[in-house]
CSV table of C-alpha atoms and ligand atoms in Angstrom, one decimal:
chain,number,residue,atom,x,y,z
A,1,UNK,CA,74.9,88.0,81.0
A,2,UNK,CA,78.4,89.2,79.9
A,3,UNK,CA,80.4,90.7,82.6
A,4,UNK,CA,84.1,92.1,82.0
A,5,UNK,CA,86.4,91.9,85.3
A,6,UNK,CA,89.1,94.0,85.0
A,7,UNK,CA,91.9,93.0,87.0
A,8,UNK,CA,90.7,90.0,87.8
A,9,UNK,CA,94.2,88.2,88.1
A,10,UNK,CA,94.9,90.0,91.5
A,11,UNK,CA,93.7,89.5,94.8
A,12,UNK,CA,89.9,90.6,94.9
A,13,UNK,CA,89.2,90.5,91.4
A,14,UNK,CA,90.3,86.8,91.5
A,15,UNK,CA,88.0,86.4,94.4
A,16,UNK,CA,85.2,87.7,92.6
A,17,UNK,CA,85.7,85.9,89.4
A,18,UNK,CA,85.7,82.5,91.4
A,19,UNK,CA,82.5,83.6,93.3
A,20,UNK,CA,80.5,85.0,90.7
A,21,UNK,CA,81.4,81.6,88.5
A,22,UNK,CA,80.1,79.5,91.6
A,23,UNK,CA,76.9,81.6,91.8
A,24,UNK,CA,75.8,81.8,88.4
A,25,UNK,CA,75.9,79.4,85.7
A,26,UNK,CA,74.3,81.9,83.3
A,27,UNK,CA,76.9,84.3,83.3
A,28,UNK,CA,80.3,84.3,81.3
A,29,UNK,CA,82.7,86.2,82.9
A,30,UNK,CA,86.1,87.7,80.9
A,31,UNK,CA,88.6,88.9,83.0
A,32,UNK,CA,91.0,91.7,81.4
A,33,UNK,CA,94.1,91.7,83.4
A,34,UNK,CA,97.9,93.3,82.0
A,35,UNK,CA,99.3,90.5,84.6
A,36,UNK,CA,101.4,93.0,86.5
A,37,UNK,CA,104.0,92.4,89.3
A,38,UNK,CA,100.5,92.1,91.5
A,39,UNK,CA,98.6,90.0,88.8
A,40,UNK,CA,98.9,85.9,88.4
A,41,UNK,CA,97.3,83.1,86.4
A,42,UNK,CA,97.5,80.9,89.1
A,43,UNK,CA,95.1,82.8,91.1
A,44,UNK,CA,92.8,81.9,88.0
A,45,UNK,CA,94.2,78.4,87.7
A,46,UNK,CA,90.9,76.7,89.1
A,47,UNK,CA,88.5,78.3,86.2
A,48,UNK,CA,90.8,78.4,83.2
A,49,UNK,CA,89.0,75.5,81.8
A,50,UNK,CA,85.7,76.6,82.7
A,51,UNK,CA,83.6,77.1,79.3
A,52,UNK,CA,82.1,80.6,81.2
A,53,UNK,CA,85.4,82.1,81.6
A,54,UNK,CA,87.9,83.5,79.6
A,55,UNK,CA,91.1,85.7,80.4
A,56,UNK,CA,92.5,88.3,78.1
A,57,UNK,CA,95.9,89.7,79.0
A,58,UNK,CA,95.7,93.3,78.3
A,59,UNK,CA,96.3,96.9,79.6
A,60,UNK,CA,93.2,98.8,80.6
A,61,UNK,CA,94.8,102.0,79.6
A,62,UNK,CA,95.5,100.5,75.8
A,63,UNK,CA,92.3,101.9,74.2
A,64,UNK,CA,92.9,100.1,71.2
A,65,UNK,CA,92.7,96.7,73.0
A,66,UNK,CA,89.9,97.8,75.0
A,67,UNK,CA,87.6,99.0,72.2
A,68,UNK,CA,88.5,96.1,70.2
A,69,UNK,CA,87.3,93.6,73.2
A,70,UNK,CA,84.3,95.5,73.7
A,71,UNK,CA,83.2,95.4,69.8
A,72,UNK,CA,83.6,91.5,69.7
A,73,UNK,CA,82.6,90.7,73.5
A,74,UNK,CA,79.6,93.5,74.3
A,75,UNK,CA,79.8,93.2,78.0
A,76,UNK,CA,76.7,93.8,79.5
A,77,UNK,CA,78.4,94.8,82.8
A,78,UNK,CA,82.2,95.9,83.6
A,79,UNK,CA,83.3,95.8,87.0
A,80,UNK,CA,86.6,97.8,87.4
A,81,UNK,CA,89.1,96.1,89.8
A,82,UNK,CA,92.3,96.8,87.9
A,83,UNK,CA,94.6,99.1,89.8
A,84,UNK,CA,98.1,99.9,91.2
A,85,UNK,CA,96.9,99.4,94.7
A,86,UNK,CA,99.9,99.5,97.1
A,87,UNK,CA,100.2,102.9,98.9
A,88,UNK,CA,104.2,102.4,99.3
A,89,UNK,CA,104.6,101.8,95.9
A,90,UNK,CA,102.6,105.1,94.8
A,91,UNK,CA,104.7,106.6,97.7
A,92,UNK,CA,107.9,105.4,95.4
A,93,UNK,CA,106.5,106.1,92.2
A,94,UNK,CA,103.4,107.9,91.6
A,95,UNK,CA,103.3,107.9,87.5
A,96,UNK,CA,102.1,104.1,86.9
A,97,UNK,CA,99.1,105.3,89.5
A,98,UNK,CA,98.3,107.9,87.7
A,99,UNK,CA,98.0,105.8,84.1
A,100,UNK,CA,96.3,102.8,85.2
A,101,UNK,CA,93.9,104.0,88.0
A,102,UNK,CA,92.9,107.4,86.3
A,103,UNK,CA,93.9,107.1,82.5
A,104,UNK,CA,92.9,103.0,82.8
A,105,UNK,CA,89.6,104.1,84.2
A,106,UNK,CA,88.9,106.8,81.5
A,107,UNK,CA,89.4,104.4,78.8
A,108,UNK,CA,87.1,101.8,80.4
A,109,UNK,CA,84.2,104.8,80.7
A,110,UNK,CA,85.1,105.7,76.9
A,111,UNK,CA,84.5,102.4,75.5
A,112,UNK,CA,80.9,101.9,77.7
A,113,UNK,CA,80.0,105.2,76.3
A,114,UNK,CA,80.8,104.2,72.8
A,115,UNK,CA,79.8,100.6,72.6
A,116,UNK,CA,76.7,100.7,75.2
A,117,UNK,CA,76.7,99.1,78.8
A,118,UNK,CA,74.1,98.0,81.4
A,119,UNK,CA,76.4,99.2,84.1
A,120,UNK,CA,80.0,100.4,84.9
A,121,UNK,CA,81.0,99.9,88.3
A,122,UNK,CA,84.1,101.0,89.7
A,123,UNK,CA,85.9,99.2,92.9
A,124,UNK,CA,87.0,102.3,94.9
A,125,UNK,CA,88.1,102.3,98.4
A,126,UNK,CA,87.5,104.0,101.4
A,127,UNK,CA,91.3,105.4,101.5
A,128,UNK,CA,89.7,108.3,99.1
A,129,UNK,CA,87.8,110.0,102.3
A,130,UNK,CA,91.7,110.6,103.8
A,131,UNK,CA,91.8,109.8,107.6
A,132,UNK,CA,90.1,110.3,110.8
A,133,UNK,CA,91.7,110.9,114.1
A,134,UNK,CA,92.6,108.1,116.5
A,135,UNK,CA,91.4,109.9,119.2
A,136,UNK,CA,87.5,110.3,117.9
A,137,UNK,CA,85.9,106.9,117.6
A,138,UNK,CA,82.7,107.9,117.2
A,139,UNK,CA,83.4,109.5,113.6
A,140,UNK,CA,82.9,107.5,110.7
A,141,UNK,CA,83.3,107.7,106.9
A,142,UNK,CA,79.7,108.1,105.0
A,143,UNK,CA,79.1,108.6,101.4
A,144,UNK,CA,79.0,112.3,102.2
A,145,UNK,CA,82.5,112.7,103.8
A,146,UNK,CA,84.3,114.9,101.5
A,147,UNK,CA,87.3,113.4,99.4
A,148,UNK,CA,90.6,114.3,101.0
A,149,UNK,CA,93.1,111.7,99.9
A,150,UNK,CA,96.8,111.3,101.2
A,151,UNK,CA,98.7,109.1,99.2
A,152,UNK,CA,99.5,109.3,95.1
A,153,UNK,CA,97.3,106.0,95.2
A,154,UNK,CA,94.2,107.4,97.2
A,155,UNK,CA,94.4,110.3,95.1
A,156,UNK,CA,94.5,108.6,92.2
A,157,UNK,CA,91.6,106.3,93.1
A,158,UNK,CA,89.8,109.5,94.0
A,159,UNK,CA,90.5,111.3,90.4
A,160,UNK,CA,88.5,108.1,89.4
A,161,UNK,CA,85.9,108.0,91.3
A,162,UNK,CA,85.4,112.0,90.2
A,163,UNK,CA,85.7,110.8,86.5
A,164,UNK,CA,83.1,108.1,86.8
A,165,UNK,CA,80.5,110.3,88.2
A,166,UNK,CA,81.0,112.8,85.7
A,167,UNK,CA,80.5,110.5,82.9
A,168,UNK,CA,77.1,109.7,85.0
A,169,UNK,CA,76.1,113.5,85.3
A,170,UNK,CA,77.5,114.6,81.7
A,171,UNK,CA,76.9,111.4,79.8
A,172,UNK,CA,74.1,109.8,81.5
A,173,UNK,CA,76.6,106.6,81.8
A,174,UNK,CA,74.9,104.0,84.2
A,175,UNK,CA,77.8,103.8,87.0
A,176,UNK,CA,77.9,102.9,90.4
A,177,UNK,CA,81.0,103.1,92.9
A,178,UNK,CA,81.9,100.9,96.2
A,179,UNK,CA,84.4,102.3,98.6
A,180,UNK,CA,85.5,99.6,100.8
A,181,UNK,CA,87.6,99.3,103.9
A,182,UNK,CA,90.9,97.1,103.6
A,183,UNK,CA,90.1,93.3,102.6
A,184,UNK,CA,91.7,90.5,103.3
A,185,UNK,CA,91.7,86.7,102.5
A,186,UNK,CA,93.1,84.3,100.1
A,187,UNK,CA,95.0,85.4,97.0
A,188,UNK,CA,96.1,88.7,98.3
A,189,UNK,CA,100.0,89.8,97.4
A,190,UNK,CA,102.6,89.4,99.9
A,191,UNK,CA,103.0,93.4,100.3
A,192,UNK,CA,100.3,94.1,102.0
A,193,UNK,CA,100.1,94.1,105.7
A,194,UNK,CA,98.4,90.6,106.7
A,195,UNK,CA,100.2,88.4,103.9
A,196,UNK,CA,103.5,89.7,104.8
A,197,UNK,CA,102.9,89.2,108.4
A,198,UNK,CA,102.3,85.8,107.6
A,199,UNK,CA,104.7,85.1,105.4
A,200,UNK,CA,107.2,86.4,107.5
A,201,UNK,CA,106.4,84.5,110.7
A,202,UNK,CA,106.2,81.5,109.2
A,203,UNK,CA,109.9,82.2,107.7
A,204,UNK,CA,111.0,83.3,111.4
A,205,UNK,CA,111.7,86.9,109.9
A,206,UNK,CA,111.3,90.1,111.3
A,207,UNK,CA,107.6,91.6,111.6
A,208,UNK,CA,108.2,95.0,110.3
A,209,UNK,CA,105.2,97.4,112.2
A,210,UNK,CA,105.6,100.9,110.8
A,211,UNK,CA,105.5,103.7,113.3
A,212,UNK,CA,104.2,102.6,116.8
A,213,UNK,CA,101.5,99.9,115.2
A,214,UNK,CA,98.7,102.6,116.6
A,215,UNK,CA,97.3,103.1,113.2
A,216,UNK,CA,93.8,101.6,112.8
A,217,UNK,CA,92.1,99.6,109.7
A,218,UNK,CA,88.7,98.7,109.2
A,219,UNK,CA,89.1,94.9,108.1
A,220,UNK,CA,86.8,92.8,105.7
A,221,UNK,CA,87.1,89.5,104.6
A,222,UNK,CA,87.4,89.4,100.9
A,223,UNK,CA,84.0,87.2,100.5
A,224,UNK,CA,82.1,89.8,102.1
A,225,UNK,CA,83.1,92.5,99.3
A,226,UNK,CA,82.5,90.2,96.8
A,227,UNK,CA,78.7,90.0,98.0
A,228,UNK,CA,78.2,93.9,98.3
A,229,UNK,CA,79.7,94.2,94.7
A,230,UNK,CA,77.2,91.7,93.1
A,231,UNK,CA,74.6,93.3,95.2
A,232,UNK,CA,75.4,96.7,94.0
A,233,UNK,CA,76.0,95.6,90.5
A,234,UNK,CA,72.5,94.1,90.3
A,235,UNK,CA,70.2,96.1,92.7
A,236,UNK,CA,72.2,99.5,93.4
A,237,UNK,CA,70.9,102.9,92.2
A,238,UNK,CA,72.6,104.3,89.3
A,239,UNK,CA,74.9,107.6,89.9
A,240,UNK,CA,75.1,106.2,93.4
A,241,UNK,CA,78.1,105.4,96.1
A,242,UNK,CA,78.0,102.8,98.7
A,243,UNK,CA,80.5,102.5,101.3
A,244,UNK,CA,81.5,99.0,102.4
A,245,UNK,CA,82.6,97.7,105.9
A,246,UNK,CA,81.9,95.7,108.7
A,247,UNK,CA,83.1,97.7,111.8
A,248,UNK,CA,85.9,95.8,112.3
A,249,UNK,CA,88.9,98.0,113.2
A,250,UNK,CA,92.0,97.0,114.9
A,251,UNK,CA,95.2,98.6,115.4
A,252,UNK,CA,98.2,97.1,113.1
A,253,UNK,CA,99.9,96.2,116.1
A,254,UNK,CA,96.9,94.0,117.5
A,255,UNK,CA,96.4,92.3,113.4
A,256,UNK,CA,99.9,91.5,114.1
A,257,UNK,CA,99.9,89.8,117.5
A,258,UNK,CA,96.6,87.8,116.4
A,259,UNK,CA,98.6,86.6,113.7
A,260,UNK,CA,101.9,85.6,116.0
A,261,UNK,CA,99.6,84.1,118.3
A,262,UNK,CA,97.7,82.0,115.8
A,263,UNK,CA,100.9,80.5,114.7
A,264,UNK,CA,102.3,80.2,117.6
A,265,UNK,CA,105.1,82.4,117.0
A,266,UNK,CA,106.9,84.7,119.9
A,267,UNK,CA,106.4,88.7,120.0
A,268,UNK,CA,109.8,89.5,119.5
A,269,UNK,CA,109.7,88.8,115.8
A,270,UNK,CA,108.0,92.4,115.9
A,271,UNK,CA,110.1,95.2,115.0
A,272,UNK,CA,109.1,99.0,114.8
A,273,UNK,CA,110.2,100.2,111.6
A,274,UNK,CA,110.7,104.2,110.2
A,275,UNK,CA,106.8,105.3,109.7
A,276,UNK,CA,105.3,105.1,106.0
A,277,UNK,CA,105.3,109.1,105.1
A,278,UNK,CA,101.9,110.6,105.5
A,279,UNK,CA,100.7,107.6,106.8
A,280,UNK,CA,96.7,107.6,107.3
A,281,UNK,CA,95.7,107.2,110.9
A,282,UNK,CA,92.8,105.6,111.1
A,283,UNK,CA,89.9,104.2,108.7
A,284,UNK,CA,86.6,103.5,109.6
A,285,UNK,CA,83.5,103.0,107.3
A,286,UNK,CA,79.7,103.7,108.2
A,287,UNK,CA,78.1,100.7,105.9
A,288,UNK,CA,74.4,102.2,106.9
A,289,UNK,CA,73.6,103.1,103.5
A,290,UNK,CA,74.4,99.6,101.8
A,291,UNK,CA,72.7,98.0,104.5
A,292,UNK,CA,69.5,99.8,104.4
A,293,UNK,CA,69.3,100.0,100.7
A,294,UNK,CA,70.5,96.6,99.3
A,295,UNK,CA,70.0,94.7,102.6
A,296,UNK,CA,73.9,93.6,102.6
A,297,UNK,CA,75.8,92.7,105.7
A,298,UNK,CA,79.1,91.0,106.1
A,299,UNK,CA,79.0,87.3,106.9
A,300,UNK,CA,82.3,86.5,108.4
A,301,UNK,CA,83.5,87.8,111.8
A,302,UNK,CA,87.2,89.0,112.0
A,303,UNK,CA,88.3,85.9,114.2
A,304,UNK,CA,87.3,83.4,112.0
A,305,UNK,CA,88.6,85.2,108.9
A,306,UNK,CA,92.0,85.5,110.0
A,307,UNK,CA,92.2,81.9,110.9
A,308,UNK,CA,90.7,81.0,107.5
A,309,UNK,CA,93.0,83.4,105.9
A,310,UNK,CA,96.4,81.7,107.5
A,311,UNK,CA,94.8,78.5,107.0
A,312,UNK,CA,95.2,79.4,103.2
A,313,UNK,CA,98.6,80.4,103.4
A,314,UNK,CA,99.7,77.7,104.8
A,315,UNK,CA,97.9,75.1,102.6
A,316,UNK,CA,99.4,77.4,99.5
A,317,UNK,CA,102.8,77.7,100.1
A,318,UNK,CA,104.1,77.6,96.6
A,319,UNK,CA,101.5,80.1,95.7
A,320,UNK,CA,102.9,82.7,97.9
A,321,UNK,CA,106.6,81.2,98.3
A,322,UNK,CA,106.8,81.7,94.2
A,323,UNK,CA,106.1,85.4,94.5
A,324,UNK,CA,108.8,86.5,97.4
A,325,UNK,CA,111.4,84.2,95.8
A,326,UNK,CA,111.6,86.4,92.6
A,327,UNK,CA,111.5,90.0,91.5
A,328,UNK,CA,109.8,90.8,94.9
A,329,UNK,CA,112.8,90.4,96.9
A,330,UNK,CA,114.6,93.5,95.0
A,331,UNK,CA,111.2,95.2,96.4
A,332,UNK,CA,111.4,93.9,100.0
A,333,UNK,CA,115.0,95.3,100.1
A,334,UNK,CA,114.6,98.5,98.6
A,335,UNK,CA,111.5,98.7,100.9
A,336,UNK,CA,112.6,97.4,104.5
A,337,UNK,CA,116.4,97.3,104.0
A,338,UNK,CA,117.3,101.0,105.2
A,339,UNK,CA,114.1,101.5,107.5
A,340,UNK,CA,115.9,101.1,111.0
A,341,UNK,CA,114.3,98.4,113.0
A,342,UNK,CA,113.6,98.3,116.8
A,343,UNK,CA,112.4,94.9,118.9
A,344,UNK,CA,108.9,95.1,120.1
B,401,LIG,P1,95.7,94.0,93.3
B,401,LIG,O1,96.7,94.9,93.4
B,401,LIG,O2,96.3,92.1,94.3
B,401,LIG,O3,95.5,93.5,91.9
B,401,LIG,C1,95.3,94.2,90.6
B,401,LIG,C2,95.1,93.9,89.7
B,401,LIG,O4,95.5,94.9,88.6
B,401,LIG,C3,96.4,92.8,89.5
B,401,LIG,O5,96.0,91.6,88.9
B,401,LIG,C4,97.2,93.9,88.0
B,401,LIG,O6,97.8,92.9,87.1
B,401,LIG,C5,95.7,94.3,87.2
B,401,LIG,N1,96.3,95.2,86.7
B,401,LIG,C6,97.1,96.3,87.2
B,401,LIG,N2,97.5,97.1,86.4
B,401,LIG,C7,96.8,97.0,85.1
B,401,LIG,C8,96.4,97.5,84.0
B,401,LIG,N3,96.9,98.5,83.7
B,401,LIG,N4,95.4,97.1,83.1
B,401,LIG,C9,94.8,95.9,83.2
B,401,LIG,N5,95.1,95.1,84.5
B,401,LIG,C10,96.1,95.9,85.5
B,401,LIG,O7,94.8,94.5,93.7
B,401,LIG,P2,93.4,94.6,94.6
B,401,LIG,O8,93.8,94.6,96.8
B,401,LIG,O9,92.6,92.9,94.4
B,401,LIG,O10,92.3,95.3,94.6
B,401,LIG,C11,91.4,95.5,93.6
B,401,LIG,C12,90.8,96.7,93.8
B,401,LIG,O11,90.0,97.0,94.8
B,401,LIG,C13,92.1,98.2,93.6
B,401,LIG,O12,90.8,99.1,92.2
B,401,LIG,C14,91.7,98.4,94.7
B,401,LIG,O13,91.8,100.2,94.8
B,401,LIG,C15,90.5,98.3,95.5
B,401,LIG,N6,90.4,98.3,96.7
B,401,LIG,C16,91.2,97.4,97.4
B,401,LIG,C17,91.3,97.1,99.3
B,401,LIG,C18,92.2,96.2,99.5
B,401,LIG,O14,92.3,96.0,100.7
B,401,LIG,N7,93.2,95.4,98.5
B,401,LIG,C19,90.4,97.7,99.2
B,401,LIG,C20,89.5,98.7,98.7
B,401,LIG,C21,89.5,98.8,97.4
B,402,LIG,P1,98.8,97.9,103.7
B,402,LIG,O1,98.2,96.4,103.9
B,402,LIG,O2,99.6,98.5,102.8
B,402,LIG,O3,97.1,98.8,103.1
B,402,LIG,P2,96.7,99.9,103.4
B,402,LIG,O4,98.2,100.9,103.6
B,402,LIG,O5,96.1,100.3,102.3
B,402,LIG,O6,95.8,100.5,104.5
B,402,LIG,O7,98.8,98.4,105.2
B,402,LIG,C1,97.7,98.3,106.4
B,402,LIG,C2,98.2,99.1,107.5
B,402,LIG,O8,99.7,98.4,108.2
B,402,LIG,C3,98.8,100.4,107.0
B,402,LIG,O9,98.6,101.2,108.4
B,402,LIG,C4,100.4,100.1,107.1
B,402,LIG,C5,100.7,99.0,108.0
B,402,LIG,N1,101.8,98.4,107.6
B,402,LIG,C6,102.7,97.9,108.4
B,402,LIG,O10,103.0,98.7,109.9
B,402,LIG,N2,103.8,97.0,108.1
B,402,LIG,C7,103.9,97.1,106.8
B,402,LIG,O11,105.1,96.3,106.2
B,402,LIG,C8,102.9,96.9,106.1
B,402,LIG,C9,103.0,96.7,104.3
B,402,LIG,C10,102.0,97.4,106.5
């Protein structure tokens, strides 16, 4: 079995590559990644010498490159993690989100049609459903919830989902889609909430909480996402969408306070800053379908996952310190420099 994993030098794709190489000793894993600001070969350092692993640097929207890769390697399964993934960056500059997330997915689908495939799996997000109100804890996203994306990021992911489903209906391409809630764990780029707050707390820098910190996210430990994708590519029904989530809702303020408590840092580090435009209020997944059909369930409770994650960032300081000392500093200044801060 040959599996093409796109975006494998990023957070979730990198965890998936490690997970698959550990689990299967007869699968070849080929990673195609453009190594954008979010991708790092250090994430894959442990597997670079593995004879079952091949890394190819390249853009999923580069048709010639993708076609020649398919012609040479003939992958059986494609798992598409490659994406521009950060909402705040999409608000700053949407164009690259359209190119990678929509056009790139289109090129991969065309390659699958042209060269044949056993399964194309699109890694999507619960953000395609838009958001839920804060005062209706009884409401959850199901696979039937209409797409109602809010940000340029989530609308580009929703567009890609529609394209994937169109290739199923029109060309009978064997596709599946997963829509997962917010992930956390090792190798997450420090622009995202949890690693950003861990890094700032460790450096005694202010922790910038958007608005009042009341927005709710449904957190899933990244390895639980990997087990779900593994099940879907092997046992999921073609043409189907599967929501992935573990009923683990927390307000942002709760998450930030947990991190400060675990690190023994004071809450005075919390600073409330200007809210994100169009900020989604609450995400909450109903995972009943994947539980019922594929027997998936998450293994890692939040308290355990957050401790493991904090330990990973403590044990791997050079991985994220390299990142925050480079180009990322300019991003941080642009994003947070003029945001106006008030202490908790
Ligand atoms: P990430 O930003 O950490 O990694 C993205 C990877 O894709 C990077 O290695 C980057 O170099 C690569 N990439 C970007 N553009 C590319 C291109 N044009 N061609 C080839 N490679 C390219 O993202 P992530 O958090 O690991 O997310 C992975 C996928 O999971 C995304 O599709 C995202 O929408 C989805 N998702 C993420 C979350 C989450 O909480 N992070 C939750 C649900 C779904
Ligand atoms: P993020 O990690 O960007 O994921 P997403 O927007 O895709 O859910 O943000 C998670 C939540 O944390 C979101 O409600 C925005 C909030 N947030 C902050 O309050 N401060 C920050 O500095 C960041 C990056 C996010």
